[in-house]
mmCIF file of C-alpha atoms in Angstrom:
data_model
loop_
_atom_site.group_PDB
_atom_site.id
_atom_site.type_symbol
_atom_site.label_atom_id
_atom_site.label_comp_id
_atom_site.label_asym_id
_atom_site.label_seq_id
_atom_site.Cartn_x
_atom_site.Cartn_y
_atom_site.Cartn_z
ATOM 1 C CA UNK A 1 319.396 120.418 -78.210
ATOM 2 C CA UNK A 2 319.666 120.206 -74.394
ATOM 3 C CA UNK A 3 317.969 123.486 -73.431
ATOM 4 C CA UNK A 4 315.148 121.552 -71.810
ATOM 5 C CA UNK A 5 317.505 120.626 -68.980
ATOM 6 C CA UNK A 6 318.169 124.276 -68.167
ATOM 7 C CA UNK A 7 316.654 125.354 -64.879
ATOM 8 C CA UNK A 8 314.574 128.510 -64.885
ATOM 9 C CA UNK A 9 313.183 130.142 -61.792
ATOM 10 C CA UNK A 10 311.059 133.166 -62.658
ATOM 11 C CA UNK A 11 311.355 135.887 -60.008
ATOM 12 C CA UNK A 12 307.783 135.643 -58.772
ATOM 13 C CA UNK A 13 308.211 131.938 -58.058
ATOM 14 C CA UNK A 14 311.793 131.829 -56.802
ATOM 15 C CA UNK A 15 311.697 130.069 -53.436
ATOM 16 C CA UNK A 16 313.680 127.142 -52.118
ATOM 17 C CA UNK A 17 312.055 124.389 -50.100
ATOM 18 C CA UNK A 18 313.338 124.762 -46.550
ATOM 19 C CA UNK A 19 313.535 121.979 -44.010
ATOM 20 C CA UNK A 20 311.125 119.624 -45.754
ATOM 21 C CA UNK A 21 311.948 116.820 -43.320
ATOM 22 C CA UNK A 22 308.606 115.474 -42.110
ATOM 23 C CA UNK A 23 306.812 117.745 -44.563
ATOM 24 C CA UNK A 24 307.523 115.922 -47.805
ATOM 25 C CA UNK A 25 304.618 114.358 -49.692
ATOM 26 C CA UNK A 26 305.847 111.347 -51.735
ATOM 27 C CA UNK A 27 303.787 108.997 -53.881
ATOM 28 C CA UNK A 28 304.712 106.337 -56.434
ATOM 29 C CA UNK A 29 302.960 104.366 -59.141
ATOM 30 C CA UNK A 30 304.102 101.496 -61.322
ATOM 31 C CA UNK A 31 302.835 102.045 -64.863
ATOM 32 C CA UNK A 32 302.819 99.261 -67.461
ATOM 33 C CA UNK A 33 303.947 101.398 -70.391
ATOM 34 C CA UNK A 34 307.347 102.502 -71.641
ATOM 35 C CA UNK A 35 308.621 105.690 -70.040
ATOM 36 C CA UNK A 36 308.291 107.634 -73.341
ATOM 37 C CA UNK A 37 304.553 106.978 -73.368
ATOM 38 C CA UNK A 38 304.214 107.907 -69.711
ATOM 39 C CA UNK A 39 306.023 111.205 -70.399
ATOM 40 C CA UNK A 40 303.718 111.957 -73.346
ATOM 41 C CA UNK A 41 300.704 111.435 -71.128
ATOM 42 C CA UNK A 42 302.180 113.448 -68.209
ATOM 43 C CA UNK A 43 302.719 116.526 -70.373
ATOM 44 C CA UNK A 44 299.189 116.285 -71.845
ATOM 45 C CA UNK A 45 297.165 117.053 -68.701
ATOM 46 C CA UNK A 46 293.835 117.165 -70.546
ATOM 47 C CA UNK A 47 294.161 113.364 -70.838
ATOM 48 C CA UNK A 48 294.358 112.758 -67.084
ATOM 49 C CA UNK A 49 293.924 115.918 -65.007
ATOM 50 C CA UNK A 50 291.301 118.135 -66.566
ATOM 51 C CA UNK A 51 290.484 120.012 -69.772
ATOM 52 C CA UNK A 52 291.564 123.440 -68.422
ATOM 53 C CA UNK A 53 294.889 122.390 -66.855
ATOM 54 C CA UNK A 54 297.971 123.743 -68.677
ATOM 55 C CA UNK A 55 301.518 122.419 -68.447
ATOM 56 C CA UNK A 56 303.986 124.002 -70.866
ATOM 57 C CA UNK A 57 306.705 121.388 -70.559
ATOM 58 C CA UNK A 58 309.710 123.642 -71.085
ATOM 59 C CA UNK A 59 311.810 125.611 -68.638
ATOM 60 C CA UNK A 60 309.902 128.764 -67.755
ATOM 61 C CA UNK A 61 306.684 127.310 -69.133
ATOM 62 C CA UNK A 62 303.379 127.991 -67.444
ATOM 63 C CA UNK A 63 301.487 125.683 -65.134
ATOM 64 C CA UNK A 64 297.838 126.516 -64.493
ATOM 65 C CA UNK A 65 295.130 124.511 -62.711
ATOM 66 C CA UNK A 66 291.705 126.079 -62.221
ATOM 67 C CA UNK A 67 289.607 124.103 -59.701
ATOM 68 C CA UNK A 68 286.469 124.295 -57.591
ATOM 69 C CA UNK A 69 286.290 123.714 -53.874
ATOM 70 C CA UNK A 70 283.472 121.926 -52.051
ATOM 71 C CA UNK A 71 281.371 125.129 -52.040
ATOM 72 C CA UNK A 72 281.741 125.577 -55.817
ATOM 73 C CA UNK A 73 284.112 128.573 -55.536
ATOM 74 C CA UNK A 74 286.709 128.714 -58.297
ATOM 75 C CA UNK A 75 290.402 128.811 -57.342
ATOM 76 C CA UNK A 76 293.581 128.770 -59.377
ATOM 77 C CA UNK A 77 296.846 127.024 -58.713
ATOM 78 C CA UNK A 78 299.749 128.488 -60.701
ATOM 79 C CA UNK A 79 303.411 127.848 -61.239
ATOM 80 C CA UNK A 80 306.275 127.691 -63.663
ATOM 81 C CA UNK A 81 308.187 124.761 -65.031
ATOM 82 C CA UNK A 82 311.625 124.751 -63.409
ATOM 83 C CA UNK A 83 312.987 121.684 -65.193
ATOM 84 C CA UNK A 84 311.727 119.600 -68.097
ATOM 85 C CA UNK A 85 313.906 116.625 -68.924
ATOM 86 C CA UNK A 86 311.816 114.555 -71.351
ATOM 87 C CA UNK A 87 311.010 111.013 -70.215
ATOM 88 C CA UNK A 88 312.944 111.611 -66.964
ATOM 89 C CA UNK A 89 311.695 114.486 -64.853
ATOM 90 C CA UNK A 90 309.358 117.465 -64.668
ATOM 91 C CA UNK A 91 309.674 119.997 -61.832
ATOM 92 C CA UNK A 92 307.166 122.786 -61.137
ATOM 93 C CA UNK A 93 306.841 125.647 -58.723
ATOM 94 C CA UNK A 94 303.313 125.408 -57.253
ATOM 95 C CA UNK A 95 301.133 127.840 -55.299
ATOM 96 C CA UNK A 96 297.445 128.459 -54.852
ATOM 97 C CA UNK A 97 296.384 132.023 -55.554
ATOM 98 C CA UNK A 98 295.871 132.807 -51.878
ATOM 99 C CA UNK A 99 299.113 131.277 -50.591
ATOM 100 C CA UNK A 100 301.946 133.418 -49.261
ATOM 101 C CA UNK A 101 304.420 130.605 -49.993
ATOM 102 C CA UNK A 102 305.454 128.466 -52.968
ATOM 103 C CA UNK A 103 305.933 124.689 -53.034
ATOM 104 C CA UNK A 104 307.716 122.424 -55.482
ATOM 105 C CA UNK A 105 306.245 119.442 -57.319
ATOM 106 C CA UNK A 106 308.650 116.928 -58.847
ATOM 107 C CA UNK A 107 307.670 114.077 -61.164
ATOM 108 C CA UNK A 108 310.459 111.506 -61.632
ATOM 109 C CA UNK A 109 310.083 108.852 -64.304
ATOM 110 C CA UNK A 110 312.243 105.709 -64.348
ATOM 111 C CA UNK A 111 312.339 103.202 -67.183
ATOM 112 C CA UNK A 112 312.012 99.599 -66.060
ATOM 113 C CA UNK A 113 312.102 97.801 -69.383
ATOM 114 C CA UNK A 114 308.641 98.012 -70.870
ATOM 115 C CA UNK A 115 307.203 99.403 -67.625
ATOM 116 C CA UNK A 116 307.867 102.616 -65.741
ATOM 117 C CA UNK A 117 308.008 103.952 -62.238
ATOM 118 C CA UNK A 118 306.471 107.333 -61.550
ATOM 119 C CA UNK A 119 307.492 109.059 -58.333
ATOM 120 C CA UNK A 120 305.953 112.356 -57.229
ATOM 121 C CA UNK A 121 307.288 114.540 -54.452
ATOM 122 C CA UNK A 122 305.619 117.714 -53.267
ATOM 123 C CA UNK A 123 307.866 119.732 -50.958
ATOM 124 C CA UNK A 124 308.173 123.189 -49.460
ATOM 125 C CA UNK A 125 305.362 122.917 -46.936
ATOM 126 C CA UNK A 126 307.376 124.646 -44.213
ATOM 127 C CA UNK A 127 306.246 127.946 -45.724
ATOM 128 C CA UNK A 128 302.597 127.098 -44.988
ATOM 129 C CA UNK A 129 301.009 128.629 -41.905
ATOM 130 C CA UNK A 130 301.431 126.270 -38.933
ATOM 131 C CA UNK A 131 297.679 126.066 -38.333
ATOM 132 C CA UNK A 132 296.973 125.010 -41.946
ATOM 133 C CA UNK A 133 300.013 122.888 -42.849
ATOM 134 C CA UNK A 134 298.735 119.427 -41.893
ATOM 135 C CA UNK A 135 295.357 120.030 -43.577
ATOM 136 C CA UNK A 136 297.038 121.257 -46.771
ATOM 137 C CA UNK A 137 299.410 118.310 -46.936
ATOM 138 C CA UNK A 138 296.578 115.833 -46.310
ATOM 139 C CA UNK A 139 294.353 117.443 -48.940
ATOM 140 C CA UNK A 140 297.196 117.420 -51.487
ATOM 141 C CA UNK A 141 297.986 113.794 -50.719
ATOM 142 C CA UNK A 142 294.376 112.850 -51.506
ATOM 143 C CA UNK A 143 294.381 115.000 -54.625
ATOM 144 C CA UNK A 144 297.687 113.670 -55.925
ATOM 145 C CA UNK A 145 296.608 110.059 -55.288
ATOM 146 C CA UNK A 146 293.502 110.676 -57.389
ATOM 147 C CA UNK A 147 295.424 112.440 -60.179
ATOM 148 C CA UNK A 148 298.224 109.868 -60.308
ATOM 149 C CA UNK A 149 295.706 107.068 -60.579
ATOM 150 C CA UNK A 150 294.142 108.947 -63.495
ATOM 151 C CA UNK A 151 297.570 109.493 -65.086
ATOM 152 C CA UNK A 152 298.412 105.807 -64.791
ATOM 153 C CA UNK A 153 295.059 104.780 -66.300
ATOM 154 C CA UNK A 154 295.336 107.280 -69.163
ATOM 155 C CA UNK A 155 298.885 106.170 -70.033
ATOM 156 C CA UNK A 156 297.908 102.488 -69.945
ATOM 157 C CA UNK A 157 294.811 103.140 -72.095
ATOM 158 C CA UNK A 158 297.069 104.709 -74.688
#
């Protein structure tokens, strides 16, 4: 059944990334496991991200990440799964609760024999307020670097 390839954009998260040139966050990791194992780890966020993070890896599925800032205040990042193509790609709409814009996170998995390449892109930053955009992109780059290192380690641990 190929329904997992169907794209779903729930109304509250329907936004297109506009003019992401220069505002595209891209990171890659080489992971020494088959792509099927990397996918299984990616869609089990409790293994690498945190116990309260939810990714329902199906089109229209929920994404939820509760987190604490440096002051201890609790925030929530939410989204919906736009595309889930097992062992190939996972695409999410992504927005913090206080954002007036929505971004897009794309995980691309490529099989390289018994190893895999994981590429993450986080786009749509043009919707961010000008005064906050650089800080948001920088903070997300640090966060994604940390989380992707955890994902790689969790997949390789098995």
